[in-house]
Tab-separated table of C-alpha atoms in Angstrom:
chain	number	residue	atom	x	y	z
P	1	UNK	CA	10.925	-12.544	-43.945
P	2	UNK	CA	10.137	-14.208	-40.604
P	3	UNK	CA	6.746	-15.880	-40.932
P	4	UNK	CA	4.480	-17.465	-38.355
P	5	UNK	CA	2.266	-20.271	-39.681
P	6	UNK	CA	-0.714	-21.397	-37.588
P	7	UNK	CA	-2.303	-24.874	-37.563
P	8	UNK	CA	1.023	-26.021	-38.906
P	9	UNK	CA	0.456	-29.718	-38.221
P	10	UNK	CA	-2.839	-29.845	-40.134
P	11	UNK	CA	-2.929	-31.117	-43.680
P	12	UNK	CA	-3.140	-27.670	-45.238
P	13	UNK	CA	-0.633	-26.359	-42.712
P	14	UNK	CA	1.945	-28.945	-43.718
P	15	UNK	CA	1.375	-28.180	-47.390
P	16	UNK	CA	1.808	-24.445	-46.854
P	17	UNK	CA	4.894	-25.008	-44.709
P	18	UNK	CA	6.479	-27.050	-47.473
P	19	UNK	CA	5.678	-24.348	-50.030
P	20	UNK	CA	6.950	-21.381	-48.000
P	21	UNK	CA	9.804	-23.046	-46.133
P	22	UNK	CA	12.488	-22.701	-48.811
P	23	UNK	CA	12.097	-18.923	-49.129
P	24	UNK	CA	11.237	-17.796	-45.622
P	25	UNK	CA	12.300	-18.067	-42.002
P	26	UNK	CA	9.288	-20.090	-40.928
P	27	UNK	CA	8.022	-20.400	-37.359
P	28	UNK	CA	5.486	-23.201	-37.071
P	29	UNK	CA	2.832	-23.195	-34.381
P	30	UNK	CA	-0.232	-25.183	-33.455
P	31	UNK	CA	-2.525	-25.756	-30.512
P	32	UNK	CA	-1.170	-27.893	-27.696
P	33	UNK	CA	-3.480	-30.781	-28.535
P	34	UNK	CA	-1.936	-31.082	-32.001
P	35	UNK	CA	1.762	-30.738	-31.265
P	36	UNK	CA	2.525	-33.968	-29.422
P	37	UNK	CA	5.866	-35.329	-30.620
P	38	UNK	CA	6.592	-32.392	-32.907
P	39	UNK	CA	9.950	-30.871	-32.040
P	40	UNK	CA	9.859	-28.131	-34.660
P	41	UNK	CA	6.407	-26.806	-33.834
P	42	UNK	CA	5.814	-24.262	-31.083
P	43	UNK	CA	2.783	-25.219	-29.006
P	44	UNK	CA	0.505	-22.294	-28.264
P	45	UNK	CA	-3.204	-22.290	-27.478
P	46	UNK	CA	-3.592	-18.694	-28.697
P	47	UNK	CA	-5.045	-17.453	-25.452
P	48	UNK	CA	-5.162	-13.852	-24.285
P	49	UNK	CA	-1.968	-14.284	-22.276
P	50	UNK	CA	1.776	-13.817	-22.591
P	51	UNK	CA	2.258	-16.982	-24.606
P	52	UNK	CA	0.568	-15.463	-27.648
P	53	UNK	CA	2.535	-12.241	-27.182
P	54	UNK	CA	5.778	-14.240	-27.134
P	55	UNK	CA	4.691	-16.197	-30.184
P	56	UNK	CA	4.335	-13.098	-32.357
P	57	UNK	CA	7.391	-11.290	-31.020
P	58	UNK	CA	9.804	-10.600	-33.883
P	59	UNK	CA	7.412	-11.921	-36.531
P	60	UNK	CA	7.086	-9.970	-39.790
P	61	UNK	CA	3.935	-11.641	-41.069
P	62	UNK	CA	1.454	-14.332	-40.087
P	63	UNK	CA	-0.094	-16.929	-42.376
P	64	UNK	CA	-3.267	-18.126	-40.690
P	65	UNK	CA	-5.194	-21.261	-41.589
P	66	UNK	CA	-8.735	-19.890	-41.586
P	67	UNK	CA	-10.272	-22.940	-43.236
P	68	UNK	CA	-9.267	-26.529	-43.790
P	69	UNK	CA	-7.248	-27.008	-40.625
P	70	UNK	CA	-7.840	-29.685	-38.052
P	71	UNK	CA	-11.064	-31.636	-37.670
P	72	UNK	CA	-12.840	-30.833	-34.425
P	73	UNK	CA	-16.260	-30.534	-32.838
P	74	UNK	CA	-18.476	-27.590	-33.712
P	75	UNK	CA	-17.743	-25.910	-30.396
P	76	UNK	CA	-13.999	-26.346	-30.802
P	77	UNK	CA	-14.022	-25.097	-34.379
P	78	UNK	CA	-16.030	-22.018	-33.522
P	79	UNK	CA	-13.792	-21.311	-30.558
P	80	UNK	CA	-10.560	-21.622	-32.505
P	81	UNK	CA	-11.767	-19.653	-35.487
P	82	UNK	CA	-13.251	-16.784	-33.503
P	83	UNK	CA	-11.584	-16.405	-30.111
P	84	UNK	CA	-8.139	-17.662	-31.101
P	85	UNK	CA	-8.084	-15.603	-34.289
P	86	UNK	CA	-9.133	-12.565	-32.251
P	87	UNK	CA	-6.385	-13.200	-29.701
P	88	UNK	CA	-3.773	-13.711	-32.397
P	89	UNK	CA	-4.715	-10.526	-34.223
P	90	UNK	CA	-4.831	-8.561	-30.986
P	91	UNK	CA	-1.335	-9.710	-30.053
P	92	UNK	CA	-0.022	-9.196	-33.583
P	93	UNK	CA	-1.368	-5.669	-33.844
P	94	UNK	CA	0.115	-4.754	-30.474
P	95	UNK	CA	3.479	-6.228	-31.439
P	96	UNK	CA	3.598	-4.335	-34.713
P	97	UNK	CA	3.365	-7.371	-36.970
P	98	UNK	CA	2.932	-5.832	-40.380
P	99	UNK	CA	0.819	-8.333	-42.226
P	100	UNK	CA	-1.688	-11.115	-41.723
P	101	UNK	CA	-2.631	-13.503	-44.516
P	102	UNK	CA	-5.821	-15.426	-43.786
P	103	UNK	CA	-6.312	-18.552	-45.847
P	104	UNK	CA	-10.051	-18.867	-46.343
P	105	UNK	CA	-12.066	-20.707	-48.978
P	106	UNK	CA	-14.037	-20.067	-52.129
P	107	UNK	CA	-16.553	-22.589	-50.805
P	108	UNK	CA	-18.097	-19.546	-49.109
P	109	UNK	CA	-19.446	-18.715	-52.570
P	110	UNK	CA	-20.397	-22.236	-53.537
P	111	UNK	CA	-24.121	-21.432	-53.657
P	112	UNK	CA	-23.731	-19.304	-56.753
P	113	UNK	CA	-24.240	-21.191	-60.023
P	114	UNK	CA	-21.171	-21.635	-62.189
P	115	UNK	CA	-22.526	-19.431	-64.972
P	116	UNK	CA	-22.290	-16.304	-62.821
P	117	UNK	CA	-19.258	-14.027	-62.917
P	118	UNK	CA	-18.530	-14.254	-59.216
P	119	UNK	CA	-15.842	-11.860	-57.977
P	120	UNK	CA	-14.807	-10.493	-54.600
P	121	UNK	CA	-17.731	-8.061	-54.847
P	122	UNK	CA	-20.298	-10.820	-54.377
P	123	UNK	CA	-21.578	-11.490	-50.880
P	124	UNK	CA	-20.529	-14.809	-49.408
P	125	UNK	CA	-23.276	-17.334	-48.655
P	126	UNK	CA	-22.040	-19.546	-45.821
P	127	UNK	CA	-24.139	-22.383	-44.518
P	128	UNK	CA	-24.463	-23.544	-40.953
P	129	UNK	CA	-22.109	-26.499	-41.185
P	130	UNK	CA	-19.461	-25.770	-38.542
P	131	UNK	CA	-16.479	-25.976	-40.897
P	132	UNK	CA	-17.821	-23.467	-43.404
P	133	UNK	CA	-19.459	-21.269	-40.757
P	134	UNK	CA	-16.137	-21.097	-38.933
P	135	UNK	CA	-14.363	-19.969	-42.081
P	136	UNK	CA	-16.940	-17.224	-42.507
P	137	UNK	CA	-16.530	-16.075	-38.911
P	138	UNK	CA	-12.743	-16.020	-39.258
P	139	UNK	CA	-13.198	-13.625	-42.150
P	140	UNK	CA	-15.553	-11.545	-40.004
P	141	UNK	CA	-12.946	-11.196	-37.263
P	142	UNK	CA	-10.257	-10.304	-39.795
P	143	UNK	CA	-12.457	-7.742	-41.500
P	144	UNK	CA	-13.099	-5.829	-38.294
P	145	UNK	CA	-9.386	-5.693	-37.467
P	146	UNK	CA	-8.714	-4.590	-41.014
P	147	UNK	CA	-11.335	-1.896	-40.738
P	148	UNK	CA	-9.560	-0.406	-37.752
P	149	UNK	CA	-6.089	-0.595	-39.296
P	150	UNK	CA	-2.817	-1.175	-37.515
P	151	UNK	CA	-2.190	-4.407	-39.393
P	152	UNK	CA	-2.640	-5.215	-43.075
P	153	UNK	CA	-4.811	-8.234	-43.753
P	154	UNK	CA	-4.995	-10.157	-47.003
P	155	UNK	CA	-7.942	-12.540	-47.006
P	156	UNK	CA	-7.217	-15.196	-49.610
P	157	UNK	CA	-10.167	-17.387	-50.541
P	158	UNK	CA	-8.627	-20.550	-51.907
P	159	UNK	CA	-10.030	-22.676	-54.688
P	160	UNK	CA	-10.915	-26.301	-54.266
P	161	UNK	CA	-9.686	-28.936	-54.381
P	162	UNK	CA	-5.996	-28.264	-53.781
P	163	UNK	CA	-4.038	-30.122	-56.453
P	164	UNK	CA	-0.339	-30.832	-56.191
P	165	UNK	CA	1.696	-29.375	-59.030
P	166	UNK	CA	1.314	-26.523	-61.487
P	167	UNK	CA	-1.578	-24.850	-63.275
P	168	UNK	CA	-1.728	-27.623	-65.836
P	169	UNK	CA	-2.330	-30.112	-63.060
P	170	UNK	CA	-5.257	-28.037	-61.834
P	171	UNK	CA	-6.628	-27.810	-65.367
P	172	UNK	CA	-6.373	-31.559	-65.687
P	173	UNK	CA	-8.236	-32.205	-62.450
P	174	UNK	CA	-11.632	-31.614	-63.997
P	175	UNK	CA	-12.606	-29.279	-61.143
P	176	UNK	CA	-13.415	-25.768	-62.316
P	177	UNK	CA	-12.391	-24.199	-58.995
P	178	UNK	CA	-9.187	-26.206	-58.537
P	179	UNK	CA	-6.079	-24.630	-57.105
P	180	UNK	CA	-2.609	-25.952	-57.894
P	181	UNK	CA	-0.072	-25.930	-55.095
P	182	UNK	CA	2.342	-23.904	-57.234
P	183	UNK	CA	-0.329	-21.242	-57.696
P	184	UNK	CA	-1.110	-21.254	-53.995
P	185	UNK	CA	2.555	-20.665	-53.271
P	186	UNK	CA	2.687	-17.762	-55.708
P	187	UNK	CA	-0.455	-16.198	-54.234
P	188	UNK	CA	0.691	-16.372	-50.619
P	189	UNK	CA	4.130	-15.041	-51.492
P	190	UNK	CA	2.594	-12.128	-53.366
P	191	UNK	CA	0.107	-11.432	-50.588
P	192	UNK	CA	2.934	-11.044	-48.100
P	193	UNK	CA	4.217	-7.930	-49.833
P	194	UNK	CA	1.458	-6.692	-52.157
P	195	UNK	CA	0.072	-3.179	-51.900
P	196	UNK	CA	-3.386	-3.939	-50.540
P	197	UNK	CA	-4.542	-0.528	-51.680
P	198	UNK	CA	-3.866	-1.328	-55.325
P	199	UNK	CA	-6.900	-0.515	-57.450
P	200	UNK	CA	-9.096	-0.051	-54.390
P	201	UNK	CA	-12.033	2.337	-54.546
P	202	UNK	CA	-10.344	4.424	-51.858
P	203	UNK	CA	-6.872	4.441	-53.357
P	204	UNK	CA	-6.654	8.203	-53.114
P	205	UNK	CA	-7.678	8.310	-49.472
P	206	UNK	CA	-5.039	9.442	-46.992
P	207	UNK	CA	-5.433	6.315	-44.868
P	208	UNK	CA	-4.023	2.997	-46.084
P	209	UNK	CA	-6.266	0.160	-47.116
P	210	UNK	CA	-5.869	-2.535	-44.491
P	211	UNK	CA	-8.131	-5.350	-45.628
P	212	UNK	CA	-8.678	-6.971	-49.005
P	213	UNK	CA	-10.342	-10.202	-49.988
P	214	UNK	CA	-8.740	-11.922	-52.965
P	215	UNK	CA	-9.990	-14.988	-54.808
P	216	UNK	CA	-7.268	-17.519	-55.502
P	217	UNK	CA	-7.855	-20.443	-57.814
P	218	UNK	CA	-5.680	-21.616	-60.662
P	219	UNK	CA	-6.072	-19.575	-63.870
P	220	UNK	CA	-7.501	-22.383	-65.932
P	221	UNK	CA	-9.777	-22.205	-68.980
P	222	UNK	CA	-13.366	-22.335	-67.811
P	223	UNK	CA	-12.329	-21.434	-64.288
P	224	UNK	CA	-15.271	-20.978	-61.984
P	225	UNK	CA	-14.237	-17.784	-60.196
P	226	UNK	CA	-12.949	-14.605	-61.761
P	227	UNK	CA	-9.481	-13.568	-60.673
P	228	UNK	CA	-9.756	-9.811	-60.840
P	229	UNK	CA	-8.329	-9.309	-57.361
P	230	UNK	CA	-5.416	-11.630	-57.922
P	231	UNK	CA	-4.498	-9.679	-61.034
P	232	UNK	CA	-5.000	-6.169	-59.723
P	233	UNK	CA	-3.667	-6.625	-56.192
P	234	UNK	CA	-1.259	-9.559	-56.347
P	235	UNK	CA	-0.092	-8.991	-59.907
P	236	UNK	CA	-0.886	-12.598	-60.834
P	237	UNK	CA	-2.557	-14.190	-63.844
P	238	UNK	CA	-3.610	-11.025	-65.655
P	239	UNK	CA	-5.912	-11.996	-68.485
P	240	UNK	CA	-5.756	-15.692	-67.689
P	241	UNK	CA	-8.472	-18.092	-66.665
P	242	UNK	CA	-12.218	-18.342	-67.254
P	243	UNK	CA	-12.478	-17.502	-70.953
G	1	UNK	CA	-46.676	-19.423	-25.818
G	2	UNK	CA	-43.949	-21.548	-24.225
G	3	UNK	CA	-40.844	-19.389	-24.012
G	4	UNK	CA	-37.289	-20.250	-23.039
G	5	UNK	CA	-35.334	-17.317	-21.624
G	6	UNK	CA	-31.541	-17.613	-21.651
G	7	UNK	CA	-29.724	-15.347	-19.214
G	8	UNK	CA	-33.058	-14.705	-17.566
G	9	UNK	CA	-31.810	-13.583	-14.180
G	10	UNK	CA	-29.369	-10.922	-15.290
G	11	UNK	CA	-30.082	-7.201	-15.344
G	12	UNK	CA	-32.712	-7.203	-18.056
G	13	UNK	CA	-34.266	-10.598	-17.353
G	14	UNK	CA	-36.562	-9.623	-14.475
G	15	UNK	CA	-38.027	-6.758	-16.525
G	16	UNK	CA	-38.734	-9.113	-19.399
G	17	UNK	CA	-40.372	-11.596	-17.061
G	18	UNK	CA	-42.507	-8.786	-15.640
G	19	UNK	CA	-43.559	-7.691	-19.134
G	20	UNK	CA	-44.439	-11.207	-20.249
G	21	UNK	CA	-46.184	-11.790	-16.969
G	22	UNK	CA	-48.873	-14.406	-16.971
G	23	UNK	CA	-49.468	-14.136	-20.700
G	24	UNK	CA	-46.991	-16.908	-21.429
G	25	UNK	CA	-45.444	-19.985	-19.878
G	26	UNK	CA	-41.826	-19.180	-19.156
G	27	UNK	CA	-38.805	-21.392	-18.628
G	28	UNK	CA	-36.245	-19.057	-17.100
G	29	UNK	CA	-32.603	-20.105	-17.215
G	30	UNK	CA	-29.379	-18.492	-16.085
G	31	UNK	CA	-25.890	-19.504	-15.035
G	32	UNK	CA	-26.416	-17.656	-11.768
G	33	UNK	CA	-28.714	-18.085	-8.835
G	34	UNK	CA	-32.464	-18.614	-9.291
G	35	UNK	CA	-34.799	-15.630	-9.217
G	36	UNK	CA	-37.796	-15.392	-6.930
G	37	UNK	CA	-40.367	-16.559	-9.432
G	38	UNK	CA	-43.321	-18.823	-9.902
G	39	UNK	CA	-42.136	-19.702	-13.397
G	40	UNK	CA	-40.118	-22.792	-14.223
G	41	UNK	CA	-36.412	-22.348	-13.494
G	42	UNK	CA	-33.267	-24.116	-14.669
G	43	UNK	CA	-29.647	-23.301	-14.004
G	44	UNK	CA	-27.681	-23.729	-17.235
G	45	UNK	CA	-24.578	-22.414	-18.924
G	46	UNK	CA	-25.366	-21.189	-22.459
G	47	UNK	CA	-21.928	-22.276	-23.616
G	48	UNK	CA	-23.044	-25.883	-23.111
G	49	UNK	CA	-24.658	-27.080	-26.335
G	50	UNK	CA	-26.334	-30.042	-24.692
G	51	UNK	CA	-27.769	-27.927	-21.881
G	52	UNK	CA	-29.272	-25.369	-24.244
G	53	UNK	CA	-30.730	-27.998	-26.565
G	54	UNK	CA	-32.226	-29.802	-23.591
G	55	UNK	CA	-33.681	-26.603	-22.152
G	56	UNK	CA	-35.374	-25.728	-25.449
G	57	UNK	CA	-37.465	-28.875	-25.627
G	58	UNK	CA	-41.187	-28.107	-25.823
G	59	UNK	CA	-40.663	-24.386	-26.376
G	60	UNK	CA	-42.252	-22.145	-29.024
G	61	UNK	CA	-39.762	-19.291	-28.742
G	62	UNK	CA	-36.332	-18.498	-27.329
G	63	UNK	CA	-35.284	-15.148	-25.884
G	64	UNK	CA	-31.560	-14.698	-25.465
G	65	UNK	CA	-30.601	-12.187	-22.773
G	66	UNK	CA	-27.282	-13.793	-21.882
G	67	UNK	CA	-24.220	-11.594	-21.974
G	68	UNK	CA	-20.695	-11.526	-20.644
G	69	UNK	CA	-18.535	-8.462	-21.081
G	70	UNK	CA	-15.007	-8.359	-19.648
G	71	UNK	CA	-13.472	-11.857	-19.686
G	72	UNK	CA	-11.993	-12.795	-23.052
G	73	UNK	CA	-12.673	-16.529	-23.085
G	74	UNK	CA	-16.069	-16.389	-21.423
G	75	UNK	CA	-17.171	-13.510	-23.638
G	76	UNK	CA	-16.666	-15.711	-26.682
G	77	UNK	CA	-18.228	-18.698	-24.902
G	78	UNK	CA	-21.394	-16.788	-24.028
G	79	UNK	CA	-21.776	-14.034	-26.600
G	80	UNK	CA	-20.639	-15.999	-29.644
G	81	UNK	CA	-20.927	-19.747	-29.089
G	82	UNK	CA	-23.995	-19.286	-26.921
G	83	UNK	CA	-25.809	-18.015	-30.000
G	84	UNK	CA	-24.702	-21.018	-32.020
G	85	UNK	CA	-26.042	-23.288	-29.306
G	86	UNK	CA	-29.322	-21.403	-29.239
G	87	UNK	CA	-29.801	-21.734	-32.995
G	88	UNK	CA	-28.923	-25.421	-32.984
G	89	UNK	CA	-31.514	-25.849	-30.238
G	90	UNK	CA	-34.088	-23.974	-32.316
G	91	UNK	CA	-33.433	-26.232	-35.295
G	92	UNK	CA	-33.509	-29.363	-33.147
G	93	UNK	CA	-36.929	-28.558	-31.726
G	94	UNK	CA	-38.499	-26.782	-34.696
G	95	UNK	CA	-38.662	-23.454	-32.869
G	96	UNK	CA	-39.381	-20.712	-35.396
G	97	UNK	CA	-39.148	-17.607	-33.223
G	98	UNK	CA	-35.827	-16.475	-31.775
G	99	UNK	CA	-35.277	-13.140	-30.082
G	100	UNK	CA	-31.730	-11.993	-29.552
G	101	UNK	CA	-30.511	-8.939	-27.664
G	102	UNK	CA	-27.331	-6.945	-27.474
G	103	UNK	CA	-25.736	-3.531	-27.301
G	104	UNK	CA	-26.242	-1.068	-30.135
G	105	UNK	CA	-22.545	-1.063	-30.950
G	106	UNK	CA	-22.566	-4.686	-32.039
G	107	UNK	CA	-24.035	-3.104	-35.169
G	108	UNK	CA	-23.155	0.587	-34.997
G	109	UNK	CA	-19.586	0.543	-33.731
G	110	UNK	CA	-17.140	3.443	-33.630
G	111	UNK	CA	-16.908	3.515	-37.404
G	112	UNK	CA	-20.474	4.732	-37.436
G	113	UNK	CA	-21.005	6.350	-34.046
G	114	UNK	CA	-17.969	8.608	-34.220
G	115	UNK	CA	-19.039	9.960	-37.589
G	116	UNK	CA	-22.698	9.811	-38.464
G	117	UNK	CA	-26.282	10.529	-37.437
G	118	UNK	CA	-29.643	8.895	-38.063
G	119	UNK	CA	-27.999	5.517	-37.576
G	120	UNK	CA	-30.536	2.783	-38.172
G	121	UNK	CA	-30.840	-0.958	-37.614
G	122	UNK	CA	-30.651	-1.960	-41.259
G	123	UNK	CA	-27.065	-0.848	-41.770
G	124	UNK	CA	-24.408	-3.519	-42.315
G	125	UNK	CA	-22.765	-4.267	-38.946
G	126	UNK	CA	-19.470	-2.573	-38.145
G	127	UNK	CA	-18.792	-3.613	-34.551
G	128	UNK	CA	-15.050	-3.016	-34.521
G	129	UNK	CA	-12.756	-5.054	-32.296
G	130	UNK	CA	-13.806	-4.088	-28.778
G	131	UNK	CA	-14.460	-7.366	-27.018
G	132	UNK	CA	-18.079	-6.895	-26.015
G	133	UNK	CA	-19.250	-5.514	-29.341
G	134	UNK	CA	-17.183	-7.926	-31.380
G	135	UNK	CA	-18.283	-11.099	-29.617
G	136	UNK	CA	-21.942	-10.096	-29.658
G	137	UNK	CA	-21.699	-9.234	-33.350
G	138	UNK	CA	-20.262	-12.653	-34.114
G	139	UNK	CA	-23.167	-14.232	-32.265
G	140	UNK	CA	-25.581	-12.119	-34.247
G	141	UNK	CA	-23.939	-13.181	-37.504
G	142	UNK	CA	-24.272	-16.839	-36.536
G	143	UNK	CA	-27.971	-16.259	-35.908
G	144	UNK	CA	-28.386	-14.537	-39.259
G	145	UNK	CA	-26.685	-17.353	-41.158
G	146	UNK	CA	-29.011	-19.893	-39.535
G	147	UNK	CA	-32.024	-17.947	-40.771
G	148	UNK	CA	-30.722	-18.279	-44.327
G	149	UNK	CA	-30.841	-22.067	-44.076
G	150	UNK	CA	-33.720	-22.771	-41.711
G	151	UNK	CA	-37.299	-21.623	-41.214
G	152	UNK	CA	-36.431	-19.505	-38.201
G	153	UNK	CA	-37.458	-15.892	-37.633
G	154	UNK	CA	-34.871	-13.839	-35.800
G	155	UNK	CA	-35.668	-10.540	-34.127
G	156	UNK	CA	-32.723	-8.718	-32.609
G	157	UNK	CA	-33.340	-5.897	-30.157
G	158	UNK	CA	-30.432	-3.565	-29.481
G	159	UNK	CA	-30.164	-1.612	-26.248
G	160	UNK	CA	-27.484	0.363	-24.497
G	161	UNK	CA	-28.032	2.589	-21.470
G	162	UNK	CA	-30.828	1.279	-19.308
G	163	UNK	CA	-32.207	3.314	-16.439
G	164	UNK	CA	-34.601	2.936	-13.586
G	165	UNK	CA	-36.608	6.101	-14.178
G	166	UNK	CA	-37.194	6.527	-10.482
G	167	UNK	CA	-33.475	6.837	-9.816
G	168	UNK	CA	-32.653	9.605	-12.235
G	169	UNK	CA	-31.882	12.823	-10.457
G	170	UNK	CA	-32.961	11.547	-7.077
G	171	UNK	CA	-29.901	12.286	-5.030
G	172	UNK	CA	-26.340	11.044	-4.723
G	173	UNK	CA	-25.763	7.704	-6.360
G	174	UNK	CA	-28.858	7.879	-8.493
G	175	UNK	CA	-28.000	6.882	-12.031
G	176	UNK	CA	-27.829	9.876	-14.300
G	177	UNK	CA	-27.282	12.415	-11.517
G	178	UNK	CA	-23.748	13.102	-12.601
G	179	UNK	CA	-24.814	13.742	-16.169
G	180	UNK	CA	-27.925	15.763	-15.448
G	181	UNK	CA	-28.075	18.636	-17.898
G	182	UNK	CA	-24.598	17.960	-19.218
G	183	UNK	CA	-25.497	15.817	-22.202
G	184	UNK	CA	-22.963	13.217	-21.138
G	185	UNK	CA	-25.350	10.390	-21.939
G	186	UNK	CA	-24.907	8.247	-24.963
G	187	UNK	CA	-28.002	9.218	-26.937
G	188	UNK	CA	-29.266	5.665	-26.845
G	189	UNK	CA	-31.101	5.233	-23.560
G	190	UNK	CA	-34.211	3.548	-22.292
G	191	UNK	CA	-36.003	2.784	-19.065
G	192	UNK	CA	-35.923	-0.819	-17.915
G	193	UNK	CA	-39.726	-1.260	-18.071
G	194	UNK	CA	-39.782	0.011	-21.652
G	195	UNK	CA	-37.056	-2.451	-22.603
G	196	UNK	CA	-39.054	-5.332	-21.184
G	197	UNK	CA	-42.146	-4.124	-22.999
G	198	UNK	CA	-40.280	-3.972	-26.322
G	199	UNK	CA	-39.362	-7.623	-25.957
G	200	UNK	CA	-42.973	-8.491	-25.184
G	201	UNK	CA	-44.007	-6.694	-28.374
G	202	UNK	CA	-41.447	-8.721	-30.338
G	203	UNK	CA	-42.616	-11.985	-28.806
G	204	UNK	CA	-46.231	-11.321	-29.653
G	205	UNK	CA	-45.745	-9.948	-33.171
G	206	UNK	CA	-47.191	-12.430	-35.697
G	207	UNK	CA	-44.356	-13.940	-37.698
G	208	UNK	CA	-46.156	-13.275	-40.969
G	209	UNK	CA	-45.808	-9.556	-40.302
G	210	UNK	CA	-42.025	-9.742	-40.356
G	211	UNK	CA	-40.663	-8.615	-43.746
G	212	UNK	CA	-37.700	-10.996	-43.572
G	213	UNK	CA	-36.446	-13.810	-41.389
G	214	UNK	CA	-33.859	-11.543	-39.749
G	215	UNK	CA	-35.002	-8.174	-38.454
G	216	UNK	CA	-33.099	-5.857	-36.135
G	217	UNK	CA	-34.414	-3.000	-34.014
G	218	UNK	CA	-32.766	-0.086	-32.258
G	219	UNK	CA	-34.739	0.247	-29.057
G	220	UNK	CA	-34.427	3.458	-27.081
G	221	UNK	CA	-36.778	6.152	-25.922
G	222	UNK	CA	-37.676	9.251	-27.915
G	223	UNK	CA	-34.832	11.703	-27.482
G	224	UNK	CA	-33.961	14.754	-29.546
G	225	UNK	CA	-30.387	13.966	-30.529
G	226	UNK	CA	-31.200	12.183	-33.820
G	227	UNK	CA	-27.991	10.227	-33.468
G	228	UNK	CA	-29.840	6.936	-33.779
G	229	UNK	CA	-33.224	6.087	-35.242
G	230	UNK	CA	-35.860	4.072	-33.330
G	231	UNK	CA	-38.600	4.394	-35.948
G	232	UNK	CA	-38.478	0.761	-36.976
G	233	UNK	CA	-38.964	-0.455	-33.409
G	234	UNK	CA	-42.009	1.762	-33.036
G	235	UNK	CA	-43.574	0.931	-36.383
G	236	UNK	CA	-42.806	-2.744	-36.827
G	237	UNK	CA	-43.073	-3.860	-33.216
G	238	UNK	CA	-45.880	-1.470	-32.352
G	239	UNK	CA	-43.860	-0.453	-29.296
G	240	UNK	CA	-44.263	2.897	-27.526
G	241	UNK	CA	-41.881	4.124	-24.827
G	242	UNK	CA	-43.542	5.323	-21.656
G	243	UNK	CA	-40.485	6.974	-20.116
G	244	UNK	CA	-38.667	9.754	-21.936
G	245	UNK	CA	-35.811	10.340	-19.513
G	246	UNK	CA	-35.929	14.122	-20.000
G	247	UNK	CA	-33.691	14.712	-17.013
G	248	UNK	CA	-30.800	13.268	-18.934
G	249	UNK	CA	-30.852	15.862	-21.671
G	250	UNK	CA	-32.418	19.031	-20.195
G	251	UNK	CA	-30.488	21.751	-18.362
G	252	UNK	CA	-33.195	21.859	-15.721
G	253	UNK	CA	-35.955	19.521	-14.680
G	254	UNK	CA	-38.737	20.029	-17.260
G	255	UNK	CA	-41.340	18.025	-15.365
G	256	UNK	CA	-44.442	19.883	-14.173
G	257	UNK	CA	-43.979	21.118	-10.631
G	258	UNK	CA	-40.270	20.407	-10.542
């Protein structure tokens, strides 16, 4: 599968590239300001011009860093996460790109106390800090494209912090919402091909389900967030975690 | 009340200024040329955070009338980031009353309008991906999030077709002539003076009478289609439309003597 990865020179971008690189034909891209000296990264400012159209040409799926990318001012963050995401999705839908995986964050639900059984059916509670607000707005843009169809969008809310290694490493971190890099890799790989209509309320509808939010943290004992979506949509970690 | 108006010299701005009249001290701003006014005037770009924060100093309320429709980058700059700048300015200066405006489809997009009736302002937004609706909806969402973290009261007034009632049916080129009696109008229409008056009602509504810190109103005149519902604007704002725009939805002119 030919994948396009955005914000590829950011910390999370580099981690995701390393995870997906061995199994996919990976096209790395980032904004012009972040690609100086990088010979393997395609510079693109994700404008509403031909450069974004060329970027998505021949791409099967896009993995988009919707949270945890580069540090920037509030204005820059809001611009990248709204306008650039909109431009990228517009170009991708027109080009027939089949799937878009947005990497968001479970920090959008951080207000809820740990004793609550928080699933994808709980409303997110973003604050006004630019980083978290931008993640929320990226989801908003994705949701509206998903509502209209034409491209399938998996919105993965990632646990925190990201821990290198396997599930045991996440369990050993002491953080109840931790996500191991091995589990992140498994979740993204599954999201690239999963039936987003699996176990949806509208499964029997004639139109395909084009947008699903899925919580992704490692399935550790005492895990903070329930993983119902990961199990039912991605086929991961059935019966694991929390208890 | 000291009121900052953003986008105050666009299409709606002069009607709002007329409605607020001498009842308040206005600081009118716009990216364009200055209006003929006795009120204070500043030329600013709402996409400039510093300019908006500076303009809000000493104000008790902000009214956002700024809008940009066709250009992709500027639409996001104005309709989305402009709202962020406005809310940061409100926080910075302790301004508790913010009035935002936009088109009805930033809330009731095609997913609603193509299907349903009795559409009301308390539905979850479904703007879709059309540029104008989408960028305004993002701005609205930014505003809403700020009200969850700060003591700011947000009133959002949604408009769509705005008419000069004197133009309707008055010869070639008069707005509405081409649709007279043909029901081609989007059933969400209002006369400019009534739109300005609705914003005055919002400005002067005591904050303690607002049920929540984020209230939205569908503001249009009384029309028989029942596609949208303006009850909340009438009841909560105490607003009454003076112009009913009958020419837009009658087969013949129903006015006495016509």
